[in-house]
Structure formats: C-alpha cells, structure tokens
Coordinates of C-alpha atoms in Angstrom, one line a residue:
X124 CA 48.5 -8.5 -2.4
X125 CA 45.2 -6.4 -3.7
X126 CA 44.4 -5.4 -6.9
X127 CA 40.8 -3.9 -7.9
X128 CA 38.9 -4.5 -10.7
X129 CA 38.4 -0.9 -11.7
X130 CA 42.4 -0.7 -12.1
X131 CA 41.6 -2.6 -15.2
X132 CA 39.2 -0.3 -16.4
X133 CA 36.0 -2.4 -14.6
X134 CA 33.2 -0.2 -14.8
X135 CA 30.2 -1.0 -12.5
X136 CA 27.2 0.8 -14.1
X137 CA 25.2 -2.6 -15.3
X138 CA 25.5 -1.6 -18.8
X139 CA 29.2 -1.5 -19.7
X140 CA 31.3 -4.9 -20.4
X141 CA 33.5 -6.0 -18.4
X142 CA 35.0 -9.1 -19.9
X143 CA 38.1 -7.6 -20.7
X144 CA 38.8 -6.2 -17.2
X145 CA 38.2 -9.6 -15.7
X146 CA 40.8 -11.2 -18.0
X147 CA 43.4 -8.9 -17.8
X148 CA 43.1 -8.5 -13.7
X149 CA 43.4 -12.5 -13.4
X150 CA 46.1 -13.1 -16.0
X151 CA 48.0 -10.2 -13.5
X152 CA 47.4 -11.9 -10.8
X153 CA 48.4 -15.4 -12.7
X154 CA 51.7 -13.3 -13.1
X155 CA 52.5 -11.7 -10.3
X156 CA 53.1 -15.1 -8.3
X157 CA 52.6 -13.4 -4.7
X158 CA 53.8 -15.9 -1.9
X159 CA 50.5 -15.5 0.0
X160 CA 48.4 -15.1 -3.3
X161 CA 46.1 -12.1 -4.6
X162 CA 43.1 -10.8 -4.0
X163 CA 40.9 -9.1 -6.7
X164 CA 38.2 -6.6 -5.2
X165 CA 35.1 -6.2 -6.9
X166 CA 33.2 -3.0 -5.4
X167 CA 30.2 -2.3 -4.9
X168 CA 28.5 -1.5 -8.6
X169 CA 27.5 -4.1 -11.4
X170 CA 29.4 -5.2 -13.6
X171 CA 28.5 -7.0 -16.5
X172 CA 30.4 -10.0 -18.0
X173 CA 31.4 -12.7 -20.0
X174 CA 32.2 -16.1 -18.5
X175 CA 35.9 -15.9 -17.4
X176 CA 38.4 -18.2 -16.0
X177 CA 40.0 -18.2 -12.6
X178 CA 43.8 -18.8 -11.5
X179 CA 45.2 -20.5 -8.2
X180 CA 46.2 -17.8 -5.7
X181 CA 43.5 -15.9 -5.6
X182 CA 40.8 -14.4 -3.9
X183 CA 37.7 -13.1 -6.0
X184 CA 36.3 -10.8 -3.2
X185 CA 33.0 -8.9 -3.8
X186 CA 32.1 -5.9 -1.7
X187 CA 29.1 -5.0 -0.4
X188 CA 26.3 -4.1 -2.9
X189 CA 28.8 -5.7 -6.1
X190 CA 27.3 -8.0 -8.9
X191 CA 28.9 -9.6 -11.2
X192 CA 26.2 -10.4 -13.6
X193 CA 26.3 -12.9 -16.5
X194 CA 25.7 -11.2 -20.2
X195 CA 22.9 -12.8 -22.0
X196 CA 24.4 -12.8 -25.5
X197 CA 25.1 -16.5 -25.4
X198 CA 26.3 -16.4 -29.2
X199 CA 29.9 -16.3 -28.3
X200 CA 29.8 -18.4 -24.6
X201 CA 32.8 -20.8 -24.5
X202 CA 32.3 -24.6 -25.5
X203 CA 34.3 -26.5 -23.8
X204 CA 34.8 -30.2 -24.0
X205 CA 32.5 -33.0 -22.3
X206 CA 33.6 -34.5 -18.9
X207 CA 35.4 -37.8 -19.3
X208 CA 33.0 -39.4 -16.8
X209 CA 29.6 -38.1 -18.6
X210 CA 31.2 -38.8 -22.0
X211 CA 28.6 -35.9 -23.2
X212 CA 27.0 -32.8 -22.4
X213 CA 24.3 -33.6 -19.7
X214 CA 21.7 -32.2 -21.5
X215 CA 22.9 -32.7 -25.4
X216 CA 25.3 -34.7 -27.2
X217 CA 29.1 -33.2 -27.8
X218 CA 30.6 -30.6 -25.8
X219 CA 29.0 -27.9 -23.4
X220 CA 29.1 -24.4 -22.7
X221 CA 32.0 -23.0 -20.0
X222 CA 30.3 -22.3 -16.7
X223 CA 30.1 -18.6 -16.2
X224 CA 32.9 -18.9 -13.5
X225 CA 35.5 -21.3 -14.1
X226 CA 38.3 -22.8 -13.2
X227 CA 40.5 -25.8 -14.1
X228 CA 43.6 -27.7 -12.5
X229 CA 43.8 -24.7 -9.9
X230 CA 44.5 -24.7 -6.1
X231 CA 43.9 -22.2 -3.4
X232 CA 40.8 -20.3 -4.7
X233 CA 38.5 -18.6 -2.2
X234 CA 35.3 -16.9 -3.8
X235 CA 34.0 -14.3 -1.1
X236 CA 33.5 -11.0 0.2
X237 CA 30.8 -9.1 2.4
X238 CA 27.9 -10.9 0.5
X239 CA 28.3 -9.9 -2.4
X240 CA 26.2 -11.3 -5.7
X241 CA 26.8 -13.6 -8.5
X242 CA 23.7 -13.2 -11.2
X243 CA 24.0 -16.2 -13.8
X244 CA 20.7 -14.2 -15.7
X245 CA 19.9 -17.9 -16.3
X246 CA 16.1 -17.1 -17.8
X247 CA 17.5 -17.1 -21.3
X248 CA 18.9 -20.4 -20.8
X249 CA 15.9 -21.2 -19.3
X250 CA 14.0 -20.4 -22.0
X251 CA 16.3 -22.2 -24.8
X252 CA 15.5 -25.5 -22.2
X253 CA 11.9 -25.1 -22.5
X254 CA 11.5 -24.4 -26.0
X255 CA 14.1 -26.9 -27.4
X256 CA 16.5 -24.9 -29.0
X257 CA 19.7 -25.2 -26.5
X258 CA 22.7 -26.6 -28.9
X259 CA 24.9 -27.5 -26.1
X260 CA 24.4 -28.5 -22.4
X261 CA 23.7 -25.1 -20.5
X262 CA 26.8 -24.0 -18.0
X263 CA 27.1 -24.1 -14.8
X264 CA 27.2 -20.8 -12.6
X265 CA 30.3 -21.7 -11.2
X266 CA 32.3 -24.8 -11.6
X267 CA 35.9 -26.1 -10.5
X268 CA 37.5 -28.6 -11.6
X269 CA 40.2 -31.0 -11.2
X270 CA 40.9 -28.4 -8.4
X271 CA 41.8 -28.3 -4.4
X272 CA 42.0 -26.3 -1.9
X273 CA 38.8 -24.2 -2.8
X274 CA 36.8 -22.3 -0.4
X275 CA 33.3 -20.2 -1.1
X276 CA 31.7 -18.2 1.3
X277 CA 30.1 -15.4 1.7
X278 CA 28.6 -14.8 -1.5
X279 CA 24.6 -14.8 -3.0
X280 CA 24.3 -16.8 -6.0
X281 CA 21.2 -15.9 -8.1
X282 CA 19.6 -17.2 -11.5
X283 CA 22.3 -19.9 -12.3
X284 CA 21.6 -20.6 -16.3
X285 CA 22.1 -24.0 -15.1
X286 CA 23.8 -26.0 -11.9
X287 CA 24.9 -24.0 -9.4
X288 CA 28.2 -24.7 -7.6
X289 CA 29.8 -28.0 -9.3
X290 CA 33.3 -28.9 -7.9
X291 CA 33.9 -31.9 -10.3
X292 CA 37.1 -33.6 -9.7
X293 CA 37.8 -31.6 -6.6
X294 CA 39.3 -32.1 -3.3
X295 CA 39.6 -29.7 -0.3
X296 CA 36.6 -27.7 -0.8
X297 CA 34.7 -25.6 1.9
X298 CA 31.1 -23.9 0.9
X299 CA 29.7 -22.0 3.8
X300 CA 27.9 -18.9 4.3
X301 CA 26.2 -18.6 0.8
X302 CA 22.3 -18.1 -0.5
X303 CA 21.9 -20.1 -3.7
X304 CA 18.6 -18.4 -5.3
X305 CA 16.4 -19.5 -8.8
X306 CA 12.9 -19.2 -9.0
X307 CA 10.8 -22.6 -8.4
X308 CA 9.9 -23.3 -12.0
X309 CA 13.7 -22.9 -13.3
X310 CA 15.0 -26.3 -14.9
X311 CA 17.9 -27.9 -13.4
X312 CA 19.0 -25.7 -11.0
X313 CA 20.5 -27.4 -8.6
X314 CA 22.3 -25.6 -5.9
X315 CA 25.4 -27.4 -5.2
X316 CA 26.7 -30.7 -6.7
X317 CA 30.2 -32.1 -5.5
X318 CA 30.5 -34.5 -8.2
X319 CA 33.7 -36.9 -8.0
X320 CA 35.0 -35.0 -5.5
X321 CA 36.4 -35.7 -2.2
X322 CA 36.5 -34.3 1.0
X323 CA 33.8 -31.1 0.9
X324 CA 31.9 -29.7 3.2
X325 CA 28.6 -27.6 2.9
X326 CA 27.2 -25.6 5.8
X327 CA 25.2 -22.8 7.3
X328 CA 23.7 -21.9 3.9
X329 CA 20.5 -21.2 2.9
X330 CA 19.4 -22.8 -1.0
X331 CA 15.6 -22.4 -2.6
X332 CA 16.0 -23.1 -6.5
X333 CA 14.5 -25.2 -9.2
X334 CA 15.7 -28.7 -8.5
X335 CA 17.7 -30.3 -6.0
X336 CA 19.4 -28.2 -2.7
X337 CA 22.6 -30.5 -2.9
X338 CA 22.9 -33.8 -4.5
X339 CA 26.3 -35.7 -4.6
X340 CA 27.3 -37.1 -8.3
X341 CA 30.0 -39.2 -9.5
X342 CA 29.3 -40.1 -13.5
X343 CA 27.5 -41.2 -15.4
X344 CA 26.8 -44.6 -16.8
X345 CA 29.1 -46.3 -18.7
X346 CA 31.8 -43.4 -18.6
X347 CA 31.6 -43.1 -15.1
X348 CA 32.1 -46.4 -14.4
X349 CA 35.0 -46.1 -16.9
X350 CA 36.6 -42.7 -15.4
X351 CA 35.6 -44.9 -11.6
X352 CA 36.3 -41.7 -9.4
X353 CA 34.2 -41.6 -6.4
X354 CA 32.6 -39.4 -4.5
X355 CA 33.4 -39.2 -0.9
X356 CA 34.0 -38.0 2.4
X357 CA 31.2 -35.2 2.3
X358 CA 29.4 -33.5 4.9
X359 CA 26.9 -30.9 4.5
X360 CA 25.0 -29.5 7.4
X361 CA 23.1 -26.8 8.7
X362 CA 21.4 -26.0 5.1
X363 CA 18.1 -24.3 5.0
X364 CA 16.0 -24.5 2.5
X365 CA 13.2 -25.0 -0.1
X366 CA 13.1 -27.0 -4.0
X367 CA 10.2 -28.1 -5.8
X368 CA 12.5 -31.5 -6.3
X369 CA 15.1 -32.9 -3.0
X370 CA 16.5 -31.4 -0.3
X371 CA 19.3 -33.7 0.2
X372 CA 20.2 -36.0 -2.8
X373 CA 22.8 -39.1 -3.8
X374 CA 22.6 -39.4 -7.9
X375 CA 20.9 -40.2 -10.5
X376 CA 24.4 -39.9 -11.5
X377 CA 26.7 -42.4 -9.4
X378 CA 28.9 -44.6 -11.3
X379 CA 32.1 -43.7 -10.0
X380 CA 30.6 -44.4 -6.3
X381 CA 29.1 -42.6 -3.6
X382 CA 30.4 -43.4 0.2
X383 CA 30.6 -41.9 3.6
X384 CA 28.6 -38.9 3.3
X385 CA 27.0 -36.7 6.3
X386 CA 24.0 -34.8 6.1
X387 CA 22.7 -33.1 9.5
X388 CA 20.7 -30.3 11.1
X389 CA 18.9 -29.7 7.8
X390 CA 15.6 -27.8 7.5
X391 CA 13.5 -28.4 4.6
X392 CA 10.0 -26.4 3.4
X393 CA 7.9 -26.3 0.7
X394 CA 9.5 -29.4 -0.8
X395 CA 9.4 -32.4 -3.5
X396 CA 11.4 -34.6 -1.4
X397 CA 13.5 -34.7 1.9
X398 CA 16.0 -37.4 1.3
X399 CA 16.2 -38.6 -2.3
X400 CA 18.7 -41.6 -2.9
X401 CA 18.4 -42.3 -6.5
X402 CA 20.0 -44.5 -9.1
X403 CA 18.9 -46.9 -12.3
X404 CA 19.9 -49.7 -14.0
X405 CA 23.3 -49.1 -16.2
X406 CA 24.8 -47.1 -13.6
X407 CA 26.9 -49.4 -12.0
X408 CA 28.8 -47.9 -8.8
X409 CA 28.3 -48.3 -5.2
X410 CA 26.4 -46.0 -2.5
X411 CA 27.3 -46.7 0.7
X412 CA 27.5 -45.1 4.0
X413 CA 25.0 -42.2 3.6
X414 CA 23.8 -40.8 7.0
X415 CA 21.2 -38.3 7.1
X416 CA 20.3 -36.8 10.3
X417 CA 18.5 -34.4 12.6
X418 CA 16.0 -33.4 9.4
X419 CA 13.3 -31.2 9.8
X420 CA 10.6 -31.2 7.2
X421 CA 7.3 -29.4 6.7
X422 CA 4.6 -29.3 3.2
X423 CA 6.7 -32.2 1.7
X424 CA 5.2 -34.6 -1.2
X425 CA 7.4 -37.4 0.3
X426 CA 9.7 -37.8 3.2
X427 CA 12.3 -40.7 2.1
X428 CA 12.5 -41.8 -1.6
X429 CA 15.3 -44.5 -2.8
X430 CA 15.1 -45.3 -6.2
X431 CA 16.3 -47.6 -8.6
X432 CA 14.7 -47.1 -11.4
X433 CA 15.7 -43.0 -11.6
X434 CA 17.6 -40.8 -14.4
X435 CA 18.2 -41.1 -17.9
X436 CA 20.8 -42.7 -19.9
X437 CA 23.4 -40.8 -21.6
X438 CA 23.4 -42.9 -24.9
X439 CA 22.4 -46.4 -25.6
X440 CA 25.9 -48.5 -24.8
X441 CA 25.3 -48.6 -21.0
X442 CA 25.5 -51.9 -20.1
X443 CA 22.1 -53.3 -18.7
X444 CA 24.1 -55.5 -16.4
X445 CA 25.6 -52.8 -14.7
X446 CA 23.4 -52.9 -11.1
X447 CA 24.4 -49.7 -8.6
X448 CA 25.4 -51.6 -5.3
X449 CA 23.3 -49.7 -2.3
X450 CA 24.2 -50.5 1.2
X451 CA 24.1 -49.1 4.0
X452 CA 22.0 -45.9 4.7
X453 CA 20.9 -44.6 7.9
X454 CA 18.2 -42.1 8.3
X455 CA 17.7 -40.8 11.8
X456 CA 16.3 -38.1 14.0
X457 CA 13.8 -37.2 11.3
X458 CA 10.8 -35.3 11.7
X459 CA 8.4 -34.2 9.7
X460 CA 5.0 -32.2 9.7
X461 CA 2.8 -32.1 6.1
X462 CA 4.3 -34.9 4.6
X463 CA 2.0 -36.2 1.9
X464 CA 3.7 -39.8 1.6
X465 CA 5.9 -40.7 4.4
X466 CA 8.1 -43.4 2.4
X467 CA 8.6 -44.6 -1.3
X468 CA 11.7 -47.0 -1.2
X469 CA 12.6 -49.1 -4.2
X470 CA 15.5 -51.1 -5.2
X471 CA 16.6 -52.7 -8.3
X472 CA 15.3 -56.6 -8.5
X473 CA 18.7 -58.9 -8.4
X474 CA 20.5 -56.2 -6.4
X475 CA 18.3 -55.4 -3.6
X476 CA 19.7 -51.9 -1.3
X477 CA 20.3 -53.4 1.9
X478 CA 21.6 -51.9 5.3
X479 CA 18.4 -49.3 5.6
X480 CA 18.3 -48.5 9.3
X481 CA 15.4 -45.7 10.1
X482 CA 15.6 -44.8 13.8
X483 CA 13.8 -42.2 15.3
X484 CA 11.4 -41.5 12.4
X485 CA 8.6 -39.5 12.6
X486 CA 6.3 -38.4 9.4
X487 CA 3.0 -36.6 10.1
X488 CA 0.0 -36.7 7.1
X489 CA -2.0 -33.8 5.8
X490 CA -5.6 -34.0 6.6
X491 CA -8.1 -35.8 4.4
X492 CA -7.1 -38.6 1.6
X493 CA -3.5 -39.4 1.1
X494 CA -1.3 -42.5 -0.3
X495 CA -0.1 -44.8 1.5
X496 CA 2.7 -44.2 4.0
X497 CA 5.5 -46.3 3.0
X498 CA 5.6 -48.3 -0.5
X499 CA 8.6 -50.6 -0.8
X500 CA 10.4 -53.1 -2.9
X501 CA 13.7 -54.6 -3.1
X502 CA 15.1 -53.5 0.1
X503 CA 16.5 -54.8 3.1
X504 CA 16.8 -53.1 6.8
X505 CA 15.2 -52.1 9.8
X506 CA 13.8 -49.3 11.8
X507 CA 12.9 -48.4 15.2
X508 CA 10.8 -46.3 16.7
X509 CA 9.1 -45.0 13.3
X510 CA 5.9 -43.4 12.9
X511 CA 3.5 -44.2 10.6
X512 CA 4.6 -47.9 11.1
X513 CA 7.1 -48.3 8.0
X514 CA 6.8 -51.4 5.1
X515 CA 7.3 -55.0 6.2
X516 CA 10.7 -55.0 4.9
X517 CA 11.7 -52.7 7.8
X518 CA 10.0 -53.9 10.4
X519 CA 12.5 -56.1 12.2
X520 CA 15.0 -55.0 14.3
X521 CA 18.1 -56.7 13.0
X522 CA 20.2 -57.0 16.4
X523 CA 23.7 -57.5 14.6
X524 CA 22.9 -55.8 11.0
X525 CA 21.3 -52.3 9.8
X526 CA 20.4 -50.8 13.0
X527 CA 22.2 -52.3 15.7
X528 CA 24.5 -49.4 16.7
X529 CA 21.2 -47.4 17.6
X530 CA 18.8 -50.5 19.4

C-alpha cells in the first residue's frame, strides 16, 4: 500500500509545518494494518517538521530532491525518559530530548527512497552545547529502539543536532547506502552508533561529521553493567570517510559488552584516529573479538589507539572495581600514509588487554619531528610484519596465542 504525505495536507515549500501531516499519515498507516505494510512517500519539496514517531510496517520513502528538515524551535521538542542502561541523559542529568525520528518497540521499518535528505538543523543545538545552556541531553537524528527488523538506505543525513543513527536495543538492522554529513567542528556527531544491539550491519556509506564515523556502545557504567545487554555480532564495511575524532570505534561506553565485531575495506582521511578501542575504569564489561581489516588511512594524528583510561562517568556510584575485560583484537591489512603517531595502546593496570595481534601493519610518518611510533602499557599480544617496529609488548610472535592463525 502507498499513501503520500501531501494527502495529509504535507506542504513542501520550507516554510510551512508539517508536524501534523506526519502524525496523522503514520497513525493511518498504524491503522490500516496492510499485510505487506505501507509506504509513505515524501516528494520532492521541503518540508519542515517536528520530531515525530514511526510505526512497524512501514516505509518512509523520500523522493528525489525531498527534505524533511528539523524545526529549530526546540521549546516544545519531546523529553523522553533516560535509557535504563545510561541511567541519565548523556550529556545532563534526567531525561533527554526525543530524537527527531523515532521509533520504539517497532519491527519492519525501512527508511529510504532515491536519496533523499534528512536535515537535523543541528547548529542550534550546537550552539546550546557550546555555550552551556542545553537542559536536557540533545536528540538524536534518528534513533530506534527496542526495535528489529530495521533497514536504512538510501538516504543523506545532514546536521544531526546530536548522534546520528542510534539503534539502541535493536536487532536485525541493515544501514547501507547513506551519506551521514556535519561540519568538522560540530560536538558529538557521531554518525552511526549500534548501541546494545545485535546483529547490524553498516556498509557502502560514506560518513564525514564531528566525532566518531561509527562506534559500537553498550552502556554505561554502573547501569550498563546493571541493564548487561551486549553489543554484538556487527559488521560494518566498505565506509568511506573523514572525522576530526575515530573512524572506527568500540566505547567509551561498554558495559553491557562488546564482542565479535567486523570492520573491513574502510577508507579513512583527514582523521583523529583510525581504530579507537576505548574504555575506563568503572565500566565493567567485556570487549572481545574486534577484527579490523583491510584499512586505509591518510593525514591521521594516530593510527591504533586502545585506551583505558577514556570517557566520563555518568555520576559518582560507578564502582572503581569495575575493570572492562579486553581480549582479543586483531588489526590486520592496515595501511597508512601521514600518520603522525603510528600506535598509542594503553590498558588498565590489574587488567591488562590481552590477545592484540597486528599482522600486516604498515604506518608511514610525516616529514620532520614527530612522537614516537608506538607508546604502550598494559597490554599483551603480538604482531608480524609491522612497520615502524611496534612496542616491546608486541614484539613476539606468540605461536599458540594472539597471532597464531596469521604466522
């Protein structure tokens, strides 16, 4: 089935609301109950909204030259309660302000069309960030949760006021085909962050926003560990792109767990970090089984970062006896031209990362003064065949531990 927007008196000039029209296509499409679902066509105009929730059946399909664009009157934006697993807004205490497309406890959702554009106008809430005043944690552009079955293609996401594409709770979820744009300087902008979610894959996209391109989450601290929902089962490949912070990113926030996850064919420029595995004392949760692969990097401050000591606390009952567990990362196939620092790997004293293999690693300096190439602490692997020669705590090629599948 096919409804359009404008049956519902959507009007795509840029100037007239179209909150309304949104609300009364999906609760239509809520209850028409087609067997094969509907989809709601969005043609080409823009059409300004309010933040709006989606329903399961459906297909939010934007034509050719259609924007749905965020308003920027955030005086009557939805607050919505915290998630159990962050026990707070991530940015300030109590709740936090609906993402600008939502939807919650849905299935079969597909956000596409014939790249169409989704326009957060996120400088406002950019602003309220820099200067303090933001009451409530900024939303996300769009976020799903407690959802399955989702699948977003096709689609240009611009100027997220926050996070880009957050499936939270989620299982089932495809994201392929999309452009994920913010400007370089814009706060938190990450541009997609399966966070306790299982099962997703990211590909053939390209991302250049204001922090990282993807990083996988799982909660935070001491209601993370509580909530204890991994994240899992993720591949992402095939992603293009640029961020003044990681390309590829595990945490800070990993409480619930992070295992099995796939990164390859990824192209980085103009870049903070190519591989960021971050954590910090209090988190609790494991990481384990992260494989990043065929990388390409060039004019990056540092190639590999793991961290222990990374990301802020959401309060001050996280228990200082909570160590994250890391184990088990391989990093392979990795080249890299203009890398400023080839290596800065740290773990946490009294739970040293172990399992690092780096195979096939190959970092080339800039010209003229630089760091040094690899500082570590705390860890435990091995590497082969890595250029500049790597920190002594990866020097030995362990014949039945971190590396032995590739010697």
């Amino acid at each position: 089935d096919k409804i359009s927007i404008t049956d519902f008196g959507g009007v795509g000039d840029g100037q007239t609301l179209n909150t309304i029209a949104f609300r009364k296509a999906i609760y239509r499409i809520q209850h028409l109950r087609r067997r094969g679902g509907t989809l709601l066509f969005v043609p080409s105009g823009v059409y300004l909204t309010d933040s709006f929730n989606l329903t399961s059946h459906m297909t939010l399909y934007l034509a050719r030259g259609a924007v749905i664009k965020a308003t920027q009157d955030t005086s009557n934006w939805p607050l919505i309660a915290p998630l159990p697993s962050y026990g707070r807004g991530r940015e300030r205490p109590g709740g936090r302000y609906m993402s600008f497309i939502h939807g919650d406890g849905l299935e079969d959702v597909v956000i596409t069309g014939e790249n169409g554009t989704i326009d957060g106008q996120g400088d406002i809430w950019w602003n309220m960030w820099r200067q303090r005043t933001l009451q409530f944690t900024r939303p996300s552009l769009v976020e799903f949760v407690n959802s399955r079955g989702i699948v977003i293609s096709n689609v240009i996401f611009r100027n997220s006021p926050f996070w880009n594409i957050h499936p939270v709770y989620c299982s089932d979820v495809v994201i392929r085909y999309v452009t994920i744009l913010a400007p370089p300087d814009s706060p938190n902008t990450d541009g997609i962050d399966p966070d306790s979610s299982s099962n997703v894959c990211i590909e053939d996209s390209f991302i250049s926003t204001g922090d990282d391109l993807v990083a996988v989450k799982s909660g935070w601290d001491e209601y993370g560990i509580a909530y204890g929902r991994p994240s899992s089962y993720i591949t992402v490949r095939r992603v293009t792109g640029s961020t003044p912070f990681a390309g590829v990113a595990v945490g800070s926030e990993t409480s619930g767990g992070v295992e099995n996850v796939l990164a390859e064919n990824i192209n980085l420029y103009n870049s903070g970090v190519g591989v960021h595995i971050k954590t910090n004392i209090g988190r609790g949760g494991v990481i384990k089984n992260i494989t990043v692969s065929e990388l390409f990097m060039e004019n990056v401050r540092t190639g590999i970062k793991v961290a222990g000591d990374t990301g802020d606390h959401p309060d001050n009952n996280f228990n200082p006896n909570a160590l994250p567990y890391v184990k088990d990362l391989t990093l392979k196939n990795i080249w890299g031209v203009n890398v400023q620092r080839a290596g800065w790997m740290h773990g946490i004293e009294n739970a040293t990362f172990t399992g690092i293999c780096l195979s096939n690693v190959t970092l080339q300096g800039t010209t003229g003064p630089r760091p040094p190439s690899w500082n570590c602490n705390a860890i435990r692997g091995a590497a082969i065949e890595v250029s500049p020669r790597p920190c002594a705590e990866l020097t030995s090629v362990e014949q039945s531990g971190s590396c032995a599948s590739h010697s």
